[in-house]
């Protein structure tokens, strides 16, 4: 991908997350004004709702930027996405004739409050990172039985809750739930003591489908990606998960980064999935490089203390791509909707420093990690702030995601005590 120059100076720095090559889609507000669609460019956000109203931007006859969410563009499909992106790129390119008109609609990102960038219609979470599944399986079932027998043949997933997906910056409250330790005879209803993060990527479905789609069709349906922290109560999960999988353990909150980085912006960073131990069945086979080379890090900052990087990994560590997950999801005929969000599953790498959850980093709580502040952690403490960062590194520019931030706030008093 060639680096593109913009008339917005801050977009031309090698360290910005948002060069002209990126153009991620978000929803922002300034002060008390209503939220509206915006595109990040350098250290600014362009009010594209206003730009569309001026008649400078759009696809087809219907407006796509007036609903304070990107679903109207998402549902139109790849051809429209390309037209829209081309016209945005032209408007923001160095030498654009519209510069003077557009300058009035640029706001500093520092002044912008970010909102959910799209309406999440459904949320499905997968378990498709091999290192993570192996680590967790080893802890729970022993190294011999780490991967369940189906794991190398299908991307395992469960249907989650769209209602609990929140945008970066939203506080997350420690949940209550039924807990039962191995030495206890009966469960008790208590605040979770093993509350954790999961470092994931979220893939966002654009056009709806009704019936099985191929891996290539699925790939073309994916509008873009966000960083995703799938907060997880390990102790609630341990008691509830058999035989149907996680339920309340994953229902507290899932935080996403505020900018949708489009598949188009990531196109130059495609990489292949790892070598297959078993050949995948034809409907799930790779048809080309289906993952992306995206560096990912997580920092943990205790309340009023500096942040420590606790994990660094890369999206290319996944065993299954989002396109394969989507193809599998549809294979029974399951209709997919515009705004369907697919969590990749925790992205861990082969080294200890690459583990995308505290469950793995502290090996089930047995090996506390030491933070730069000198404190130790097995699981999250009240007041901890987690920040996920991600970017694809190009030649002299980067395609950045903007941070996915959440602070854990203390559990309320017993919600059922009257
Ligand atoms: Ca997850």
GROMACS .gro file of C-alpha atoms and ligand atoms in nm:
model
  419
    1UNK     CA    1   0.000   0.000   0.000
    2UNK     CA    2   0.142   0.340  -0.095
    3UNK     CA    3   0.137   0.609   0.165
    4UNK     CA    4  -0.115   0.886   0.081
    5UNK     CA    5  -0.067   1.253   0.171
    6UNK     CA    6  -0.346   1.466   0.316
    7UNK     CA    7  -0.397   1.842   0.352
    8UNK     CA    8  -0.459   1.769   0.721
    9UNK     CA    9  -0.097   1.801   0.840
   10UNK     CA   10  -0.128   1.577   1.146
   11UNK     CA   11  -0.236   1.290   0.918
   12UNK     CA   12   0.107   1.290   0.753
   13UNK     CA   13   0.306   1.188   1.058
   14UNK     CA   14   0.454   0.838   1.073
   15UNK     CA   15   0.322   0.793   1.426
   16UNK     CA   16  -0.043   0.890   1.380
   17UNK     CA   17  -0.299   0.611   1.402
   18UNK     CA   18  -0.511   0.782   1.140
   19UNK     CA   19  -0.328   0.867   0.817
   20UNK     CA   20  -0.525   0.915   0.495
   21UNK     CA   21  -0.470   0.544   0.425
   22UNK     CA   22  -0.684   0.455   0.726
   23UNK     CA   23  -1.006   0.663   0.738
   24UNK     CA   24  -1.180   0.473   1.019
   25UNK     CA   25  -1.549   0.530   1.088
   26UNK     CA   26  -1.680   0.642   1.426
   27UNK     CA   27  -1.960   0.835   1.595
   28UNK     CA   28  -1.866   1.142   1.797
   29UNK     CA   29  -2.012   1.443   1.972
   30UNK     CA   30  -1.871   1.779   2.077
   31UNK     CA   31  -1.995   1.928   2.404
   32UNK     CA   32  -2.370   1.889   2.433
   33UNK     CA   33  -2.432   1.850   2.061
   34UNK     CA   34  -2.593   1.535   1.925
   35UNK     CA   35  -2.371   1.240   1.824
   36UNK     CA   36  -2.293   1.215   1.452
   37UNK     CA   37  -2.088   1.011   1.206
   38UNK     CA   38  -1.723   1.109   1.181
   39UNK     CA   39  -1.403   0.992   1.014
   40UNK     CA   40  -1.070   1.017   1.195
   41UNK     CA   41  -0.791   1.194   1.008
   42UNK     CA   42  -0.465   1.265   1.194
   43UNK     CA   43  -0.547   1.435   1.523
   44UNK     CA   44  -0.891   1.541   1.396
   45UNK     CA   45  -1.234   1.404   1.318
   46UNK     CA   46  -1.425   1.510   1.007
   47UNK     CA   47  -1.799   1.556   1.056
   48UNK     CA   48  -1.911   1.350   0.758
   49UNK     CA   49  -2.278   1.396   0.843
   50UNK     CA   50  -2.228   1.766   0.766
   51UNK     CA   51  -2.013   1.693   0.461
   52UNK     CA   52  -2.279   1.459   0.323
   53UNK     CA   53  -2.545   1.726   0.380
   54UNK     CA   54  -2.338   1.966   0.168
   55UNK     CA   55  -2.365   1.714  -0.117
   56UNK     CA   56  -1.990   1.649  -0.123
   57UNK     CA   57  -2.007   1.286  -0.020
   58UNK     CA   58  -2.240   0.991  -0.062
   59UNK     CA   59  -2.331   0.675  -0.247
   60UNK     CA   60  -2.651   0.634  -0.444
   61UNK     CA   61  -2.965   0.831  -0.365
   62UNK     CA   62  -3.008   0.768   0.008
   63UNK     CA   63  -2.792   0.936   0.270
   64UNK     CA   64  -2.573   0.700   0.473
   65UNK     CA   65  -2.422   0.934   0.735
   66UNK     CA   66  -2.729   1.084   0.904
   67UNK     CA   67  -2.824   0.816   1.161
   68UNK     CA   68  -2.536   0.849   1.411
   69UNK     CA   69  -2.434   0.491   1.328
   70UNK     CA   70  -2.267   0.332   1.027
   71UNK     CA   71  -2.524   0.056   0.965
   72UNK     CA   72  -2.680   0.236   0.662
   73UNK     CA   73  -2.344   0.222   0.479
   74UNK     CA   74  -2.255  -0.122   0.616
   75UNK     CA   75  -2.564  -0.287   0.466
   76UNK     CA   76  -2.490  -0.165   0.114
   77UNK     CA   77  -2.194  -0.395   0.050
   78UNK     CA   78  -1.845  -0.377  -0.085
   79UNK     CA   79  -1.905  -0.185  -0.408
   80UNK     CA   80  -2.067   0.105  -0.222
   81UNK     CA   81  -1.801   0.095   0.050
   82UNK     CA   82  -1.535   0.136  -0.217
   83UNK     CA   83  -1.711   0.433  -0.381
   84UNK     CA   84  -1.762   0.601  -0.046
   85UNK     CA   85  -1.399   0.549   0.056
   86UNK     CA   86  -1.272   0.676  -0.280
   87UNK     CA   87  -1.471   0.996  -0.250
   88UNK     CA   88  -1.357   1.048   0.110
   89UNK     CA   89  -0.996   0.989   0.008
   90UNK     CA   90  -1.023   1.244  -0.273
   91UNK     CA   91  -1.178   1.505  -0.041
   92UNK     CA   92  -0.901   1.470   0.216
   93UNK     CA   93  -0.608   1.434  -0.027
   94UNK     CA   94  -0.340   1.697  -0.052
   95UNK     CA   95  -0.455   1.948  -0.317
   96UNK     CA   96  -0.828   1.879  -0.278
   97UNK     CA   97  -1.041   2.166  -0.416
   98UNK     CA   98  -1.283   2.121  -0.123
   99UNK     CA   99  -1.027   2.187   0.151
  100UNK     CA  100  -1.166   2.528   0.250
  101UNK     CA  101  -1.523   2.392   0.275
  102UNK     CA  102  -1.416   2.089   0.476
  103UNK     CA  103  -1.192   2.270   0.724
  104UNK     CA  104  -1.502   2.412   0.895
  105UNK     CA  105  -1.614   2.056   0.975
  106UNK     CA  106  -1.292   1.931   1.135
  107UNK     CA  107  -1.277   1.898   1.514
  108UNK     CA  108  -0.981   1.804   1.736
  109UNK     CA  109  -1.012   1.443   1.850
  110UNK     CA  110  -0.917   1.567   2.196
  111UNK     CA  111  -1.252   1.750   2.213
  112UNK     CA  112  -1.460   1.460   2.082
  113UNK     CA  113  -1.666   1.227   2.295
  114UNK     CA  114  -1.689   0.888   2.121
  115UNK     CA  115  -2.005   0.675   2.101
  116UNK     CA  116  -2.092   0.330   1.967
  117UNK     CA  117  -1.991   0.340   1.598
  118UNK     CA  118  -2.264   0.099   1.486
  119UNK     CA  119  -2.572  -0.074   1.618
  120UNK     CA  120  -2.471  -0.423   1.727
  121UNK     CA  121  -2.754  -0.651   1.617
  122UNK     CA  122  -2.605  -0.979   1.740
  123UNK     CA  123  -2.281  -1.080   1.910
  124UNK     CA  124  -2.108  -1.414   1.866
  125UNK     CA  125  -1.787  -1.498   2.043
  126UNK     CA  126  -1.542  -1.756   1.915
  127UNK     CA  127  -1.262  -1.956   2.075
  128UNK     CA  128  -1.036  -1.968   1.773
  129UNK     CA  129  -0.685  -1.884   1.896
  130UNK     CA  130  -0.485  -2.204   1.930
  131UNK     CA  131  -0.238  -2.082   2.193
  132UNK     CA  132  -0.524  -1.958   2.413
  133UNK     CA  133  -0.731  -2.274   2.372
  134UNK     CA  134  -0.424  -2.488   2.444
  135UNK     CA  135  -0.329  -2.288   2.754
  136UNK     CA  136  -0.681  -2.291   2.897
  137UNK     CA  137  -0.734  -2.658   2.806
  138UNK     CA  138  -0.403  -2.753   2.970
  139UNK     CA  139  -0.505  -2.578   3.291
  140UNK     CA  140  -0.850  -2.738   3.302
  141UNK     CA  141  -0.800  -3.079   3.146
  142UNK     CA  142  -0.424  -3.142   3.133
  143UNK     CA  143  -0.181  -3.110   2.842
  144UNK     CA  144  -0.293  -3.441   2.689
  145UNK     CA  145  -0.653  -3.326   2.640
  146UNK     CA  146  -0.589  -2.953   2.594
  147UNK     CA  147  -0.771  -2.914   2.261
  148UNK     CA  148  -1.117  -3.071   2.235
  149UNK     CA  149  -1.141  -3.313   1.939
  150UNK     CA  150  -1.355  -3.074   1.732
  151UNK     CA  151  -1.121  -2.777   1.775
  152UNK     CA  152  -0.899  -2.832   1.471
  153UNK     CA  153  -1.202  -2.879   1.243
  154UNK     CA  154  -1.443  -2.597   1.332
  155UNK     CA  155  -1.408  -2.253   1.489
  156UNK     CA  156  -1.591  -2.309   1.819
  157UNK     CA  157  -1.823  -2.027   1.923
  158UNK     CA  158  -2.128  -1.938   2.129
  159UNK     CA  159  -2.404  -1.684   2.086
  160UNK     CA  160  -2.334  -1.387   2.312
  161UNK     CA  161  -2.529  -1.073   2.397
  162UNK     CA  162  -2.541  -0.767   2.172
  163UNK     CA  163  -2.702  -0.575   2.459
  164UNK     CA  164  -2.386  -0.575   2.671
  165UNK     CA  165  -2.144  -0.445   2.404
  166UNK     CA  166  -2.018  -0.102   2.509
  167UNK     CA  167  -1.785   0.155   2.359
  168UNK     CA  168  -1.436   0.232   2.488
  169UNK     CA  169  -1.439   0.455   2.796
  170UNK     CA  170  -1.743   0.292   2.956
  171UNK     CA  171  -1.683   0.175   3.315
  172UNK     CA  172  -1.741  -0.194   3.380
  173UNK     CA  173  -1.888  -0.303   3.713
  174UNK     CA  174  -1.765  -0.618   3.885
  175UNK     CA  175  -2.050  -0.869   3.856
  176UNK     CA  176  -2.215  -1.091   4.113
  177UNK     CA  177  -2.276  -1.453   4.033
  178UNK     CA  178  -2.297  -1.808   4.159
  179UNK     CA  179  -1.954  -1.928   4.264
  180UNK     CA  180  -1.849  -2.265   4.389
  181UNK     CA  181  -1.489  -2.348   4.467
  182UNK     CA  182  -1.368  -2.707   4.430
  183UNK     CA  183  -1.363  -2.748   4.809
  184UNK     CA  184  -1.711  -2.612   4.866
  185UNK     CA  185  -2.014  -2.831   4.877
  186UNK     CA  186  -2.267  -2.570   4.768
  187UNK     CA  187  -2.251  -2.254   4.557
  188UNK     CA  188  -2.287  -1.901   4.699
  189UNK     CA  189  -2.397  -1.576   4.533
  190UNK     CA  190  -2.101  -1.337   4.557
  191UNK     CA  191  -1.908  -1.076   4.360
  192UNK     CA  192  -1.672  -1.241   4.111
  193UNK     CA  193  -1.318  -1.282   4.246
  194UNK     CA  194  -1.159  -1.394   3.921
  195UNK     CA  195  -1.263  -1.117   3.684
  196UNK     CA  196  -1.051  -1.105   3.371
  197UNK     CA  197  -0.998  -0.956   3.029
  198UNK     CA  198  -0.984  -1.122   2.688
  199UNK     CA  199  -0.780  -0.951   2.417
  200UNK     CA  200  -0.971  -1.002   2.092
  201UNK     CA  201  -1.051  -0.847   1.758
  202UNK     CA  202  -1.414  -0.796   1.654
  203UNK     CA  203  -1.521  -0.841   1.292
  204UNK     CA  204  -1.832  -0.651   1.181
  205UNK     CA  205  -2.075  -0.797   0.927
  206UNK     CA  206  -2.193  -0.558   0.655
  207UNK     CA  207  -2.461  -0.696   0.421
  208UNK     CA  208  -2.708  -0.948   0.561
  209UNK     CA  209  -2.719  -1.308   0.440
  210UNK     CA  210  -2.982  -1.579   0.445
  211UNK     CA  211  -2.831  -1.922   0.400
  212UNK     CA  212  -2.480  -2.067   0.388
  213UNK     CA  213  -2.207  -1.841   0.252
  214UNK     CA  214  -1.865  -1.944   0.122
  215UNK     CA  215  -1.540  -1.827   0.282
  216UNK     CA  216  -1.489  -1.580  -0.005
  217UNK     CA  217  -1.844  -1.447   0.025
  218UNK     CA  218  -1.794  -1.417   0.401
  219UNK     CA  219  -1.469  -1.228   0.351
  220UNK     CA  220  -1.646  -0.978   0.124
  221UNK     CA  221  -1.925  -0.934   0.384
  222UNK     CA  222  -1.688  -0.809   0.655
  223UNK     CA  223  -1.709  -0.431   0.673
  224UNK     CA  224  -1.426  -0.381   0.919
  225UNK     CA  225  -1.266  -0.455   1.252
  226UNK     CA  226  -1.247  -0.317   1.606
  227UNK     CA  227  -1.041  -0.408   1.912
  228UNK     CA  228  -1.252  -0.602   2.159
  229UNK     CA  229  -1.213  -0.675   2.530
  230UNK     CA  230  -1.443  -0.958   2.627
  231UNK     CA  231  -1.455  -0.919   3.005
  232UNK     CA  232  -1.492  -1.261   3.168
  233UNK     CA  233  -1.572  -1.385   3.518
  234UNK     CA  234  -1.366  -1.705   3.536
  235UNK     CA  235  -1.519  -1.821   3.864
  236UNK     CA  236  -1.877  -1.777   3.742
  237UNK     CA  237  -1.782  -1.959   3.422
  238UNK     CA  238  -1.617  -2.251   3.600
  239UNK     CA  239  -1.943  -2.336   3.778
  240UNK     CA  240  -2.194  -2.259   3.503
  241UNK     CA  241  -2.029  -2.367   3.178
  242UNK     CA  242  -2.111  -2.736   3.161
  243UNK     CA  243  -2.272  -2.851   2.941
  244UNK     CA  244  -2.383  -2.548   2.734
  245UNK     CA  245  -2.088  -2.311   2.761
  246UNK     CA  246  -2.041  -1.963   2.910
  247UNK     CA  247  -2.350  -1.761   3.001
  248UNK     CA  248  -2.342  -1.503   3.286
  249UNK     CA  249  -1.961  -1.517   3.296
  250UNK     CA  250  -1.955  -1.332   2.964
  251UNK     CA  251  -2.267  -1.120   3.000
  252UNK     CA  252  -2.135  -0.827   3.206
  253UNK     CA  253  -1.973  -0.627   2.927
  254UNK     CA  254  -1.775  -0.647   2.605
  255UNK     CA  255  -1.584  -0.328   2.523
  256UNK     CA  256  -1.502  -0.228   2.164
  257UNK     CA  257  -1.270   0.044   2.033
  258UNK     CA  258  -1.459   0.347   1.894
  259UNK     CA  259  -1.328   0.344   1.535
  260UNK     CA  260  -1.419   0.082   1.274
  261UNK     CA  261  -1.104   0.016   1.074
  262UNK     CA  262  -1.229  -0.101   0.737
  263UNK     CA  263  -1.125  -0.421   0.563
  264UNK     CA  264  -1.017  -0.192   0.276
  265UNK     CA  265  -0.766  -0.008   0.497
  266UNK     CA  266  -0.622  -0.342   0.613
  267UNK     CA  267  -0.606  -0.499   0.267
  268UNK     CA  268  -0.228  -0.452   0.233
  269UNK     CA  269  -0.162  -0.633   0.561
  270UNK     CA  270  -0.311  -0.972   0.482
  271UNK     CA  271  -0.126  -1.279   0.610
  272UNK     CA  272  -0.200  -1.649   0.598
  273UNK     CA  273  -0.345  -1.859   0.877
  274UNK     CA  274  -0.102  -2.109   1.034
  275UNK     CA  275  -0.034  -2.448   0.882
  276UNK     CA  276  -0.320  -2.694   0.931
  277UNK     CA  277  -0.280  -3.008   1.133
  278UNK     CA  278  -0.592  -3.152   0.966
  279UNK     CA  279  -0.708  -3.032   0.629
  280UNK     CA  280  -1.021  -2.824   0.677
  281UNK     CA  281  -1.342  -2.939   0.511
  282UNK     CA  282  -1.400  -2.765   0.176
  283UNK     CA  283  -1.653  -2.511   0.307
  284UNK     CA  284  -1.400  -2.373   0.559
  285UNK     CA  285  -1.080  -2.392   0.354
  286UNK     CA  286  -0.856  -2.088   0.322
  287UNK     CA  287  -0.884  -1.928  -0.020
  288UNK     CA  288  -0.588  -1.693   0.028
  289UNK     CA  289  -0.430  -1.494   0.312
  290UNK     CA  290  -0.727  -1.433   0.542
  291UNK     CA  291  -0.574  -1.287   0.859
  292UNK     CA  292  -0.405  -0.948   0.907
  293UNK     CA  293  -0.069  -0.853   1.055
  294UNK     CA  294  -0.190  -0.635   1.344
  295UNK     CA  295   0.029  -0.575   1.650
  296UNK     CA  296  -0.175  -0.584   1.969
  297UNK     CA  297  -0.085  -0.484   2.323
  298UNK     CA  298  -0.269  -0.459   2.655
  299UNK     CA  299  -0.176  -0.231   2.941
  300UNK     CA  300  -0.304  -0.250   3.298
  301UNK     CA  301  -0.303   0.061   3.518
  302UNK     CA  302  -0.404   0.025   3.885
  303UNK     CA  303  -0.604   0.321   4.012
  304UNK     CA  304  -0.386   0.638   4.017
  305UNK     CA  305  -0.080   0.437   3.908
  306UNK     CA  306   0.110   0.419   3.578
  307UNK     CA  307   0.023   0.153   3.321
  308UNK     CA  308   0.224  -0.166   3.265
  309UNK     CA  309   0.221  -0.354   2.936
  310UNK     CA  310   0.102  -0.701   3.035
  311UNK     CA  311   0.075  -0.864   2.690
  312UNK     CA  312   0.195  -0.810   2.332
  313UNK     CA  313   0.073  -1.032   2.053
  314UNK     CA  314  -0.050  -1.020   1.693
  315UNK     CA  315  -0.380  -1.098   1.520
  316UNK     CA  316  -0.189  -1.331   1.285
  317UNK     CA  317  -0.166  -1.582   1.575
  318UNK     CA  318  -0.531  -1.682   1.513
  319UNK     CA  319  -0.600  -2.033   1.382
  320UNK     CA  320  -0.924  -1.931   1.208
  321UNK     CA  321  -0.992  -1.603   1.027
  322UNK     CA  322  -1.308  -1.398   1.069
  323UNK     CA  323  -1.416  -1.506   0.719
  324UNK     CA  324  -1.393  -1.873   0.821
  325UNK     CA  325  -1.584  -1.802   1.142
  326UNK     CA  326  -1.856  -1.624   0.945
  327UNK     CA  327  -1.875  -1.904   0.686
  328UNK     CA  328  -1.905  -2.160   0.966
  329UNK     CA  329  -2.166  -1.947   1.144
  330UNK     CA  330  -2.385  -1.944   0.834
  331UNK     CA  331  -2.327  -2.309   0.738
  332UNK     CA  332  -2.649  -2.436   0.899
  333UNK     CA  333  -2.848  -2.167   0.720
  334UNK     CA  334  -2.826  -1.920   1.011
  335UNK     CA  335  -2.917  -1.575   0.875
  336UNK     CA  336  -2.654  -1.309   0.946
  337UNK     CA  337  -2.754  -0.948   0.995
  338UNK     CA  338  -2.600  -0.610   0.926
  339UNK     CA  339  -2.423  -0.521   1.251
  340UNK     CA  340  -2.348  -0.879   1.356
  341UNK     CA  341  -2.031  -0.867   1.566
  342UNK     CA  342  -1.795  -1.166   1.572
  343UNK     CA  343  -1.537  -1.185   1.851
  344UNK     CA  344  -1.222  -1.362   1.733
  345UNK     CA  345  -1.154  -1.539   2.061
  346UNK     CA  346  -0.862  -1.451   2.285
  347UNK     CA  347  -0.546  -1.385   2.085
  348UNK     CA  348  -0.246  -1.531   2.264
  349UNK     CA  349   0.094  -1.603   2.111
  350UNK     CA  350   0.344  -1.881   2.180
  351UNK     CA  351   0.542  -1.690   2.448
  352UNK     CA  352   0.429  -1.612   2.801
  353UNK     CA  353   0.444  -1.236   2.732
  354UNK     CA  354   0.196  -1.288   2.445
  355UNK     CA  355  -0.094  -1.421   2.651
  356UNK     CA  356  -0.414  -1.225   2.605
  357UNK     CA  357  -0.581  -1.295   2.941
  358UNK     CA  358  -0.485  -1.286   3.309
  359UNK     CA  359  -0.609  -1.644   3.338
  360UNK     CA  360  -0.316  -1.744   3.116
  361UNK     CA  361  -0.068  -1.479   3.234
  362UNK     CA  362  -0.109  -1.583   3.599
  363UNK     CA  363  -0.164  -1.949   3.504
  364UNK     CA  364  -0.497  -1.980   3.675
  365UNK     CA  365  -0.390  -1.748   3.958
  366UNK     CA  366  -0.086  -1.958   4.055
  367UNK     CA  367   0.182  -1.724   3.913
  368UNK     CA  368   0.100  -1.361   4.001
  369UNK     CA  369   0.248  -1.104   3.767
  370UNK     CA  370   0.436  -0.803   3.899
  371UNK     CA  371   0.339  -0.463   3.760
  372UNK     CA  372   0.580  -0.170   3.714
  373UNK     CA  373   0.425  -0.012   4.026
  374UNK     CA  374   0.544  -0.314   4.230
  375UNK     CA  375   0.191  -0.443   4.283
  376UNK     CA  376   0.102  -0.795   4.181
  377UNK     CA  377  -0.204  -0.930   3.999
  378UNK     CA  378  -0.362  -1.266   3.947
  379UNK     CA  379  -0.701  -1.129   3.836
  380UNK     CA  380  -0.836  -0.773   3.811
  381UNK     CA  381  -0.869  -0.547   4.114
  382UNK     CA  382  -1.126  -0.269   4.151
  383UNK     CA  383  -1.001   0.051   3.988
  384UNK     CA  384  -0.782  -0.127   3.731
  385UNK     CA  385  -0.792   0.028   3.385
  386UNK     CA  386  -0.724  -0.194   3.086
  387UNK     CA  387  -0.626  -0.043   2.751
  388UNK     CA  388  -0.601  -0.242   2.430
  389UNK     CA  389  -0.389  -0.090   2.151
  390UNK     CA  390  -0.358  -0.216   1.796
  391UNK     CA  391  -0.202  -0.114   1.467
  392UNK     CA  392  -0.077  -0.252   1.137
  393UNK     CA  393   0.266  -0.112   1.051
  394UNK     CA  394   0.310   0.008   0.693
  395UNK     CA  395   0.615   0.161   0.528
  396UNK     CA  396   0.632   0.503   0.697
  397UNK     CA  397   0.272   0.498   0.822
  398UNK     CA  398   0.047   0.293   1.046
  399UNK     CA  399  -0.315   0.186   1.038
  400UNK     CA  400  -0.414   0.233   1.400
  401UNK     CA  401  -0.728   0.134   1.586
  402UNK     CA  402  -0.757   0.392   1.860
  403UNK     CA  403  -0.764   0.258   2.213
  404UNK     CA  404  -1.015   0.024   2.370
  405UNK     CA  405  -1.030   0.136   2.734
  406UNK     CA  406  -1.230   0.018   3.033
  407UNK     CA  407  -1.204   0.064   3.410
  408UNK     CA  408  -1.332  -0.197   3.653
  409UNK     CA  409  -1.545  -0.036   3.924
  410UNK     CA  410  -1.641  -0.211   4.250
  411UNK     CA  411  -1.939  -0.444   4.273
  412UNK     CA  412  -2.258  -0.292   4.411
  413UNK     CA  413  -2.397  -0.416   4.740
  414UNK     CA  414  -2.586  -0.743   4.707
  415UNK     CA  415  -2.840  -0.660   4.435
  416UNK     CA  416  -3.099  -0.891   4.595
  417UNK     CA  417  -3.063  -0.769   4.956
  418UNK     CA  418  -3.382  -0.583   5.038
  419LIG    CA1  419  -1.415  -1.427   2.443
   0.00000   0.00000   0.00000
